[in-house]
Short mmCIF file of C-alpha atoms and ligand atoms in Angstrom, two decimals:
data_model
loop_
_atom_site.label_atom_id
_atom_site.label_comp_id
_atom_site.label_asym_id
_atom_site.label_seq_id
_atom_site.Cartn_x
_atom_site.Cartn_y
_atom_site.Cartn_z
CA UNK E 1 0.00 0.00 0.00
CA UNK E 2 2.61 2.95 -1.49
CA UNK E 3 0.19 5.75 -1.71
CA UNK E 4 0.82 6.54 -5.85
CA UNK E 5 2.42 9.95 -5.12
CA UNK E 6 4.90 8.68 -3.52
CA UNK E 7 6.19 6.45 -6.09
CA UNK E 8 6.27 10.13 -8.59
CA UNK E 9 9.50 11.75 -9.51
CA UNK E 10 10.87 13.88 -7.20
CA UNK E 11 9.65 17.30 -9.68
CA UNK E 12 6.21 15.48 -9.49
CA UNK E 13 5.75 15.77 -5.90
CA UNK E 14 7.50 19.11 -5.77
CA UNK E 15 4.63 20.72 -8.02
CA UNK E 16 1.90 18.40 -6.47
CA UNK E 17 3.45 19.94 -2.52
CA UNK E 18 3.52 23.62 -4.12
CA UNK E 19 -0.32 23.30 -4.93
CA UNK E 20 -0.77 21.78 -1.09
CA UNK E 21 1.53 24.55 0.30
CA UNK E 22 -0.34 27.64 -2.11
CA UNK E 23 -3.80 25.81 0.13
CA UNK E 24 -2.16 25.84 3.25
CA UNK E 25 -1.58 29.78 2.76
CA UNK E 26 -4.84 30.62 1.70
CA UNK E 27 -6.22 28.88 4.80
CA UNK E 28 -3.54 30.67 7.40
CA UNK E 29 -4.78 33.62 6.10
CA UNK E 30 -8.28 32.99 6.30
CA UNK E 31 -8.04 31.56 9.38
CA UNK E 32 -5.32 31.77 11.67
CA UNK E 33 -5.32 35.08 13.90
CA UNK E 34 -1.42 34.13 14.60
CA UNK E 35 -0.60 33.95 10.91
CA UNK E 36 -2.69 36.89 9.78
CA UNK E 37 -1.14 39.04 11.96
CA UNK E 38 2.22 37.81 10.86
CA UNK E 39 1.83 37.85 7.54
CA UNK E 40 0.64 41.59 8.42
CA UNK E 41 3.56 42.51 10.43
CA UNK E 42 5.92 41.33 8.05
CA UNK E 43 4.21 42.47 4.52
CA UNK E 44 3.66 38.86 3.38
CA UNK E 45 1.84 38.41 0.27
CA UNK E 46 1.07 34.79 -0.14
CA UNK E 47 -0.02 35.30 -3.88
CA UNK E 48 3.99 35.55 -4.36
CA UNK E 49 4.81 31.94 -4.05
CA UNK E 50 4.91 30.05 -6.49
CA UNK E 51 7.37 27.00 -5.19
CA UNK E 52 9.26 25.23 -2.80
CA UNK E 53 12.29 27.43 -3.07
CA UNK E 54 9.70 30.25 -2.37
CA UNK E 55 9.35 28.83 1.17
CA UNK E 56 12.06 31.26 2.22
CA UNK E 57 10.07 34.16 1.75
CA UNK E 58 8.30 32.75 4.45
CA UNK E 59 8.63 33.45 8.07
CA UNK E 60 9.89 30.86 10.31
CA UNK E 61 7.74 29.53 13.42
CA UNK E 62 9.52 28.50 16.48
CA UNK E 63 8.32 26.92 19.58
CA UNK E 64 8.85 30.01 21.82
CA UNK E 65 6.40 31.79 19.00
CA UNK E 66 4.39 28.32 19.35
CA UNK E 67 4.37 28.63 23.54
CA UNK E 68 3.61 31.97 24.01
CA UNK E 69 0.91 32.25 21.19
CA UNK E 70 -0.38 28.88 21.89
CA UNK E 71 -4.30 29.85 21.46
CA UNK E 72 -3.67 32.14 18.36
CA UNK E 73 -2.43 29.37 15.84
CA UNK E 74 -6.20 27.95 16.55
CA UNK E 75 -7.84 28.29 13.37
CA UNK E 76 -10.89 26.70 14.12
CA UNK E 77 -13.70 27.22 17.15
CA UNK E 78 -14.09 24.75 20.19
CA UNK E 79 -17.15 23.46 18.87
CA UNK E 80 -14.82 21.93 16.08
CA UNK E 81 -12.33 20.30 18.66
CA UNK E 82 -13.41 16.73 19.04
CA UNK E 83 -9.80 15.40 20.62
CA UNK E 84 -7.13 17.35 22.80
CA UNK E 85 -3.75 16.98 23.29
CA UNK E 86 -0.67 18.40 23.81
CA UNK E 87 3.07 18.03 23.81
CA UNK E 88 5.15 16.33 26.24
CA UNK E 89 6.52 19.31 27.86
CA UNK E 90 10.54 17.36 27.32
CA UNK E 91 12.04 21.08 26.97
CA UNK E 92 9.53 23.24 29.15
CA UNK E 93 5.50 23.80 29.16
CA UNK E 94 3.33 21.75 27.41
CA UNK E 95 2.01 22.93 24.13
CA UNK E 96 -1.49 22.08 23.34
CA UNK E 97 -3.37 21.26 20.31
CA UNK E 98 -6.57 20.16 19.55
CA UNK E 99 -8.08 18.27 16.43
CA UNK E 100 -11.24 17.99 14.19
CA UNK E 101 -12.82 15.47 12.78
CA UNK E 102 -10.87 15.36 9.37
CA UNK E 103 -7.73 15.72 11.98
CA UNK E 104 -8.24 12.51 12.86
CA UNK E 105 -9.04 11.56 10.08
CA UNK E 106 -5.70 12.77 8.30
CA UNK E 107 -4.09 11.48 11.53
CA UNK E 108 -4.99 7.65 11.11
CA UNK E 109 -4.42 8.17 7.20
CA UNK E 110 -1.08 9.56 8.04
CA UNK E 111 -0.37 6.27 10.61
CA UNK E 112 -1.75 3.35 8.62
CA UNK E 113 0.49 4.47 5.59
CA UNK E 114 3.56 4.96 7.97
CA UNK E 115 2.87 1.47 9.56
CA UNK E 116 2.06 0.13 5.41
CA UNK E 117 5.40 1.17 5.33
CA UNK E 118 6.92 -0.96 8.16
CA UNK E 119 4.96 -4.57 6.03
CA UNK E 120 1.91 -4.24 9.07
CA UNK E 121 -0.94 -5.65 7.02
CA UNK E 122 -4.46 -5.82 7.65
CA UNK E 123 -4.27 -9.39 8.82
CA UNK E 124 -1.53 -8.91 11.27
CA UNK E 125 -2.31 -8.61 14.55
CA UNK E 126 -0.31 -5.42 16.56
CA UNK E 127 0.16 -4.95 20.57
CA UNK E 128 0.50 -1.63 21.37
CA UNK E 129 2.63 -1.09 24.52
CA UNK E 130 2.41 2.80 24.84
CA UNK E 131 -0.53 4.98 26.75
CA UNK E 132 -3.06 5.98 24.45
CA UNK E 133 -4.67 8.32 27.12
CA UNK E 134 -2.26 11.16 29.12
CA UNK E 135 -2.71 14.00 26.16
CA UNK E 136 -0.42 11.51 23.92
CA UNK E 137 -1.24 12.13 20.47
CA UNK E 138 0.86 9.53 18.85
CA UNK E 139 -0.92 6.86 21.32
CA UNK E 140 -4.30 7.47 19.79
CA UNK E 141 -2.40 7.99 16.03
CA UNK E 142 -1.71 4.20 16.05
CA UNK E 143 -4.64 3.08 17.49
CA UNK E 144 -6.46 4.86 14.92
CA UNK E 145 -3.59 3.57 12.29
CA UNK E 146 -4.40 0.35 12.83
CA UNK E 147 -8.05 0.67 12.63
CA UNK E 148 -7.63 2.44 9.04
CA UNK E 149 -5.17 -0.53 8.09
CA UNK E 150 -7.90 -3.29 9.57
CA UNK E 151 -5.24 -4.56 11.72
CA UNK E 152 -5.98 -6.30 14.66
CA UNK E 153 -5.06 -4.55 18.38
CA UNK E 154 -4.45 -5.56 21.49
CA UNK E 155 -4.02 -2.37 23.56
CA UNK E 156 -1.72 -3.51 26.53
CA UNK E 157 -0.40 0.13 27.41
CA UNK E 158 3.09 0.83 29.06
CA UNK E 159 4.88 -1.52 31.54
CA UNK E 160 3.90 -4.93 32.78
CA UNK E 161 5.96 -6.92 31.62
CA UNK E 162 3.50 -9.82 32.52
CA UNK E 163 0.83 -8.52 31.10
CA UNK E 164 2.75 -7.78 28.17
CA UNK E 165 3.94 -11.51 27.95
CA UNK E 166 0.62 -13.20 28.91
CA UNK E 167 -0.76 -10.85 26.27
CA UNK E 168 2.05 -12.19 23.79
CA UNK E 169 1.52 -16.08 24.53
CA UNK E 170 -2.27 -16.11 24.32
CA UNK E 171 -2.65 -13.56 20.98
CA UNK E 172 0.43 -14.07 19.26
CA UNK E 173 0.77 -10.54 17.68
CA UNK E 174 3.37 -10.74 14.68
CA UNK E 175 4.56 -6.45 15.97
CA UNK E 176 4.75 -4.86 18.72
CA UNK E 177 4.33 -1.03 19.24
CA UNK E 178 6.98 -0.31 22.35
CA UNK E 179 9.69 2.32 23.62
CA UNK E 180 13.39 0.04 22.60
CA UNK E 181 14.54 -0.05 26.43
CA UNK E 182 10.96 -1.75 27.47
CA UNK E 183 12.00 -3.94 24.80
CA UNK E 184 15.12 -5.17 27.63
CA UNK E 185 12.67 -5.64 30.26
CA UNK E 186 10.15 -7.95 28.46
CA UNK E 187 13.45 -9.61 27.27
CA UNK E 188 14.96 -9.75 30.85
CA UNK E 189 11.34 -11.42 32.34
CA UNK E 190 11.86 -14.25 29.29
CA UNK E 191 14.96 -15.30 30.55
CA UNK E 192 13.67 -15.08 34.44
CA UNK E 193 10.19 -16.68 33.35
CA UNK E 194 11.21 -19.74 30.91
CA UNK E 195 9.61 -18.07 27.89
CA UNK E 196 11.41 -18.67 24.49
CA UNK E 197 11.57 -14.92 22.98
CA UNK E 198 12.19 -16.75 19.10
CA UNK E 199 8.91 -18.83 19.38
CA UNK E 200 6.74 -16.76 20.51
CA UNK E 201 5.37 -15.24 16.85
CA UNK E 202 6.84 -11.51 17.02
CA UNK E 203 8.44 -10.97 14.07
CA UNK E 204 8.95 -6.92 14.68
CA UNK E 205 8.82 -4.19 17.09
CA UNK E 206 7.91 -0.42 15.53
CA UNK E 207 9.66 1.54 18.02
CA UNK E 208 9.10 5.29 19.50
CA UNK E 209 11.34 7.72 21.34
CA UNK E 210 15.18 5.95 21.93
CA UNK E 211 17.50 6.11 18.49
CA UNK E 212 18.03 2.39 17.07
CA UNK E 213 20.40 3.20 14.44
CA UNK E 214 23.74 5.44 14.03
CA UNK E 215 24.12 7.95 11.46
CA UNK E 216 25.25 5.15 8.85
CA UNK E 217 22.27 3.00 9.72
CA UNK E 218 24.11 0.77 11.70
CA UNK E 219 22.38 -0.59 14.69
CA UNK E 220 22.68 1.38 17.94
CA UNK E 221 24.43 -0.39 20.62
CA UNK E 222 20.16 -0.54 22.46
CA UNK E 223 19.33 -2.15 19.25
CA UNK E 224 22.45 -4.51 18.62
CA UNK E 225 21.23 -5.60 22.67
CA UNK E 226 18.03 -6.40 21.92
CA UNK E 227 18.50 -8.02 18.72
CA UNK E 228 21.55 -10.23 20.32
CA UNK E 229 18.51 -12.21 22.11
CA UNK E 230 15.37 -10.99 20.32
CA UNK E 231 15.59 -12.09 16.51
CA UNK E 232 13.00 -9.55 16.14
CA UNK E 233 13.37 -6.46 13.20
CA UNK E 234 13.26 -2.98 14.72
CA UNK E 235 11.61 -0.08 12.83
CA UNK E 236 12.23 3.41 13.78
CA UNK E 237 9.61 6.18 13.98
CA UNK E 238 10.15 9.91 14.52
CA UNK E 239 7.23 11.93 15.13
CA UNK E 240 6.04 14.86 17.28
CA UNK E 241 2.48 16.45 18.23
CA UNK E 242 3.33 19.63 16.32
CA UNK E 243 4.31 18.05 13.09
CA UNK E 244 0.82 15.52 13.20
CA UNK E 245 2.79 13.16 10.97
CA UNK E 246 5.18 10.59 11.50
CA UNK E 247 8.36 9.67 9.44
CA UNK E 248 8.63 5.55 9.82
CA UNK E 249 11.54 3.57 8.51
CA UNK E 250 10.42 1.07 5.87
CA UNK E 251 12.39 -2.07 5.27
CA UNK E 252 15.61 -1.25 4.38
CA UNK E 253 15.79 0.83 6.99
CA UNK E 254 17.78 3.98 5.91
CA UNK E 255 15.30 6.29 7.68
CA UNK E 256 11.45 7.45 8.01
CA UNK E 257 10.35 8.51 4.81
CA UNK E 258 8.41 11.60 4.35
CA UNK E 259 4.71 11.37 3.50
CA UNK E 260 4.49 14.42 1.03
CA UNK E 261 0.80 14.87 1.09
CA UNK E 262 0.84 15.57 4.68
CA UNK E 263 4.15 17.58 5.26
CA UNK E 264 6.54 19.84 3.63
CA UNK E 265 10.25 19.62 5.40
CA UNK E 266 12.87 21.41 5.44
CA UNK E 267 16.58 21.33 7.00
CA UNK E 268 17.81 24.58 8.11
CA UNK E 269 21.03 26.40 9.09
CA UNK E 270 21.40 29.23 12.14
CA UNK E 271 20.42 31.47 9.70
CA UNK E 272 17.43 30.26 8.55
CA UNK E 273 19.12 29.20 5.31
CA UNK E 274 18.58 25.91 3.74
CA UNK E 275 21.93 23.62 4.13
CA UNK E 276 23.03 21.83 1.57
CA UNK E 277 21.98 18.45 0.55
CA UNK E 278 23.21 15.84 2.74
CA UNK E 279 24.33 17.82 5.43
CA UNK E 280 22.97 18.42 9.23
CA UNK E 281 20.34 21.13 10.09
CA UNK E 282 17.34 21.94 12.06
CA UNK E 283 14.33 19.70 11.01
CA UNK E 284 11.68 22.30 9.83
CA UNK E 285 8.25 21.46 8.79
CA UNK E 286 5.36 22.81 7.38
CA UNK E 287 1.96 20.52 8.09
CA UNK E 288 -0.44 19.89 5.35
CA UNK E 289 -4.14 19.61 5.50
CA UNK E 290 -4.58 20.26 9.28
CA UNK E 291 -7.43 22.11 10.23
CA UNK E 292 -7.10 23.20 14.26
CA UNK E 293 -2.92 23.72 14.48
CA UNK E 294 -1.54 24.21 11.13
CA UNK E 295 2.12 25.50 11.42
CA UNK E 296 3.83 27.29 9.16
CA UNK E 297 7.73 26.81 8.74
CA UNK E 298 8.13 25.32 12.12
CA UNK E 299 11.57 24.43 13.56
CA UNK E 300 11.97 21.46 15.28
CA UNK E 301 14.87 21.87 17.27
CA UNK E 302 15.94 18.68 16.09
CA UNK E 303 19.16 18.23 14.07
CA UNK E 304 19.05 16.06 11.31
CA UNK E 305 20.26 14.82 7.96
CA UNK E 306 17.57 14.10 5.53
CA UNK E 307 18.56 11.90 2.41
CA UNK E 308 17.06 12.21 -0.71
CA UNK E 309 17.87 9.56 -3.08
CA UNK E 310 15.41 7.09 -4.23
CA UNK E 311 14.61 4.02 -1.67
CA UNK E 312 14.56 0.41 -2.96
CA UNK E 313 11.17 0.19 -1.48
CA UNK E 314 9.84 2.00 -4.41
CA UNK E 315 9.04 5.20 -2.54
CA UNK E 316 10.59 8.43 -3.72
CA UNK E 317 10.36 10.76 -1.03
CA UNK E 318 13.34 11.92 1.29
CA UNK E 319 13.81 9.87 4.35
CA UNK E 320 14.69 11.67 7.90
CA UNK E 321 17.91 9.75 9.63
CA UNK E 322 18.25 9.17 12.92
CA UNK E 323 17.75 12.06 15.13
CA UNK E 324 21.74 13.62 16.01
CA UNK E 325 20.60 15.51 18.68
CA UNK E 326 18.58 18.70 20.08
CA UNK E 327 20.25 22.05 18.86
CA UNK E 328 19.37 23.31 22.38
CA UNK E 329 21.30 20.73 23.85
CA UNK E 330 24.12 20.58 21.92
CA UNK E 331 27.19 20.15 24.52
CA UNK E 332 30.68 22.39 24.38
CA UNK E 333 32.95 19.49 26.37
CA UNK E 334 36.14 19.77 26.87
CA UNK E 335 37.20 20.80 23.70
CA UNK E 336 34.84 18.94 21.48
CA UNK E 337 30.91 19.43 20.55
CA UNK E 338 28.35 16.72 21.23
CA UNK E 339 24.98 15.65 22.01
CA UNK E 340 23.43 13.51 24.64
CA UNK E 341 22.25 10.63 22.09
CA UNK E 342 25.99 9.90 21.74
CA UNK E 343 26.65 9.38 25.51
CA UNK E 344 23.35 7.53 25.80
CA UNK E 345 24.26 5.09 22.41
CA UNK E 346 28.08 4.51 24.64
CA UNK E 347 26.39 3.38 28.23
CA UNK E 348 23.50 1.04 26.59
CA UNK E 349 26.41 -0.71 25.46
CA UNK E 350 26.64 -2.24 29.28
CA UNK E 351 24.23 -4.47 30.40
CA UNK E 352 25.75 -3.79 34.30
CA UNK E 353 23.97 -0.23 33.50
CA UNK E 354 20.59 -0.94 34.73
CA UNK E 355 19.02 2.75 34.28
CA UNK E 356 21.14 5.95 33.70
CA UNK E 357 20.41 9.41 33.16
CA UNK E 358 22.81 12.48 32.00
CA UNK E 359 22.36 15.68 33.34
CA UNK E 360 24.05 18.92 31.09
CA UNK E 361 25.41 21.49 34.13
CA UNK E 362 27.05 24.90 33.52
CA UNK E 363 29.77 24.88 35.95
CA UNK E 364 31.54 28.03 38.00
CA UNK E 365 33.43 28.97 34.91
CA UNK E 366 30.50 29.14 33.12
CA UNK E 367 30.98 25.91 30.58
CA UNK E 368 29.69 23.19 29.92
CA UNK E 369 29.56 20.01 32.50
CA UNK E 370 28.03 16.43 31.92
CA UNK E 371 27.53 14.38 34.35
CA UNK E 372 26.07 10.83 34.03
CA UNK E 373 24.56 9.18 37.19
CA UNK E 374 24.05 5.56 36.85
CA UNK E 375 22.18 2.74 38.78
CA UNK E 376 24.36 -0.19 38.05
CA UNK E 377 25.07 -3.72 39.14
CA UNK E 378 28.67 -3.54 39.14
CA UNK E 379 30.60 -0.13 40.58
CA UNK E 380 34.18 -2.15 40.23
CA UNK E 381 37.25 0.18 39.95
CA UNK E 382 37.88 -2.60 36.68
CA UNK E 383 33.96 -1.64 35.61
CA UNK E 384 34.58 2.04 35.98
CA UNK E 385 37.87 1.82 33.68
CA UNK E 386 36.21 -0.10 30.79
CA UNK E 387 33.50 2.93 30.85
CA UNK E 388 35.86 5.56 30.98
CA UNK E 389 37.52 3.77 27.61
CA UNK E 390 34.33 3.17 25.67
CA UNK E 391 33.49 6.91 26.51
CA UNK E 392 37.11 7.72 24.80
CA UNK E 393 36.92 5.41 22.05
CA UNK E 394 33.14 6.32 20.48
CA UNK E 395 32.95 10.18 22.03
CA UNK E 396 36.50 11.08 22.84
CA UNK E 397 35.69 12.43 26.08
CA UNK E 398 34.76 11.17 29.51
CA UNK E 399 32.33 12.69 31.25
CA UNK E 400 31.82 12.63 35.00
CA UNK E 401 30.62 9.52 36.01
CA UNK E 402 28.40 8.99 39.31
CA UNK E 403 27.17 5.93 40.90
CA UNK E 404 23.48 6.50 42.54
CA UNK E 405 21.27 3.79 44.56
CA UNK E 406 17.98 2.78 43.28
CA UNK E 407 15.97 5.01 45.60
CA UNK E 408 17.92 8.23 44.35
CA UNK E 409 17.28 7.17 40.48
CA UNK E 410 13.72 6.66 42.06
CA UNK E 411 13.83 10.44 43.45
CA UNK E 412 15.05 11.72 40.33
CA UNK E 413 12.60 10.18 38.25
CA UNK E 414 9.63 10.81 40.06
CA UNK E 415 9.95 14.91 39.96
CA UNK E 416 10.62 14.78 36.24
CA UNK E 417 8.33 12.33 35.37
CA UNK E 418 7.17 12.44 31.88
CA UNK E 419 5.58 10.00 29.66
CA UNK E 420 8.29 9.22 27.23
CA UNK E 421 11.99 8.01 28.71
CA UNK E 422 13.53 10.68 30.60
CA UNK E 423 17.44 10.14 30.18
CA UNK E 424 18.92 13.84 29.78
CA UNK E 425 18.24 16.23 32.44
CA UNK E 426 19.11 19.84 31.06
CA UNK E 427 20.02 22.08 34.15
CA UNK E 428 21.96 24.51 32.13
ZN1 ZN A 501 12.02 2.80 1.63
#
């Protein structure tokens, strides 16, 4: 199930997203009392695009803009709303959004192509191990995916691993919909409970919110763990409330491909400027055919390198790789620049490391500090020295390292509890 414009030339869906984009306009203006008085302010005149390079005459949206204007980029009344949710609040206050009808609607469209994508076929049956309730838009997007697709679901929610497994045994679902590091635990009660992980029917996990593959779409050292025991495939997803869309990985796995009747993206410098092809930027977006939170030109904050030759799968549109890091969080250390995804891809190499979390610092001197506390089964002097040489092998540096009990990691936890994993801890 390739939708056929995404099997067009890459000019094709350039002047099919132009005609989409010229809509989107006409409805911001119509609509949208943040946009009109943008396009106001700045002397826009939508009639003077006329294509995808035009974007840049644009201005940008950004999710301070987004925060403190959060009611303005309505476009429709209440009465309209039939669903709310909002963002997780990772980086600061929650964001809401609402959606209509055809939201949803666009919404499942958007889910049961991106799952199409990972082989999930109307006969398969899928357990979804996330929350679907808690404002979680993405929860209720593959619920609604799989309802589209005619998929069968079992909706098991977050945690339990013994749910999860008697769940497993007695359906036999061929995917599962999970966070990666949940993927440990159910592996972890297996071993504990007698249950053989390569009989029991899963054939593939589509996974949310922990990176499973490195820049060169290798697997991440979380993936190569899971898949050392699990002989399960692993399909990425990137998604986020404000982009309404997701990007998932089909499977050759060189990224989430872009659905190009739903978004329009965009990789951007400092400066607002596009970079050039192949190389990192901010992950911009415009969405298409929303109806209660359109956005316009909205940047991410998430660094990425989109790649835009043709897939084997057939599908034409640019894929998103692995996400490199948040531009906000982008580290100054010791000399070199890096982002928490690398330090967290270096300690999910031990299996000793039974939960972790980095925290960014600024220190007296006013730089950068990292310092990774760690609930771990071994705290040898010999344990501490093979961590201190995978951290200068894969990152070059070694940041602080802190052993911390199981109550403390508890502590922690519980006053920044949010519902995706929480493993950086910006204090900076
Ligand atoms: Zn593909």
């Amino acid at each position: 199930m390739i939708p056929e414009i995404e099997q067009k030339t890459a000019a094709e869906i350039r002047a099919f997203q132009t005609k989409k984009l010229k809509k989107q306009l006409a409805y911001l203006q119509a609509h949208s009392p943040y946009y009109q008085q943008i396009f106001q302010q700045e002397k826009i005149d939508i009639s003077d695009i006329h294509s995808l390079e035009d974007l840049g005459k644009l201005p940008i949206t950004t999710k301070e803009d987004l925060l403190q204007n959060n009611a303005d980029f309505f476009c429709v009344s209440t009465e309209k709303i039939i669903d709310y949710s909002s963002t997780s609040g990772t980086t600061g206050k929650p964001v809401n959004f609402g959606m209509t009808e055809n939201d949803l609607e666009r919404l499942a469209y958007n889910e049961a192509i991106s799952f199409a994508c990972a082989g999930i076929k109307k006969t398969d049956t899928v357990q979804l191990m996330t929350t679907m309730d808690r404002r979680f838009m993405a929860g209720l997007a593959y619920f609604l995916g799989l309802r589209k697709l005619g998929a069968a679901v079992i909706r098991t929610g977050s945690g339990i691993p013994a749910l999860q497994w008697e769940s497993i045994l007695s359906h036999r679902p061929k995917y599962l919909i999970s966070v990666p590091s949940f993927l440990l635990k159910l592996i972890d009660y297996a071993e504990k409970n007698n249950i053989d992980l390569n009989t029991c029917g899963v054939k593939a996990a589509i996974c949310i919110g922990e990176p499973l593959r490195t820049q060169d779409f290798k697997l991440s050292a979380l993936a190569k763990r899971i898949t050392e025991k699990w002989n399960i495939q692993l399909f990425s997803t990137y998604a986020s409330t404000e982009m309404c869309s997701a990007f998932t990985e089909c499977e050759y796995f060189k990224g989430g491909h872009q659905h190009p009747e739903l978004i329009i993206t965009e990789v951007l410098d400092d400066n607002n400027q596009p970079v050039k092809p192949g190389e990192i930027g901010e992950f911009t977006i415009t969405t298409l055919g929303v109806e209660a939170l359109p956005l316009l030109r909205y940047k991410t904050g998430d660094l990425v390198k989109l790649h835009e030759e043709p897939c084997e799968c057939g599908r034409n549109t640019p894929r998103v790789g692995p996400v490199i890091g948040r531009a906000k969080q982008m580290i100054k250390y010791k000399g070199t620049t890096l982002f928490p995804p690398a330090i967290h891809n270096v300690l999910n190499q031990f299996e000793e490391i039974l939960k972790h979390l980095i925290f960014l610092k600024t220190n007296n001197l006013g730089l950068d500090e990292v310092v990774v506390k760690i609930l771990s089964e071994d705290m040898s002097a010999e344990f501490i020295e093979n961590l201190k040489e995978a951290f200068q092998a894969k990152i070059r540096v070694i940041p602080n390292i802190e052993f911390i009990t199981s109550t403390e990691m508890n502590k922690i936890l519980q006053t920044h509890k949010n519902r995706k994993p929480r493993w950086v801890i910006d204090e900076r």
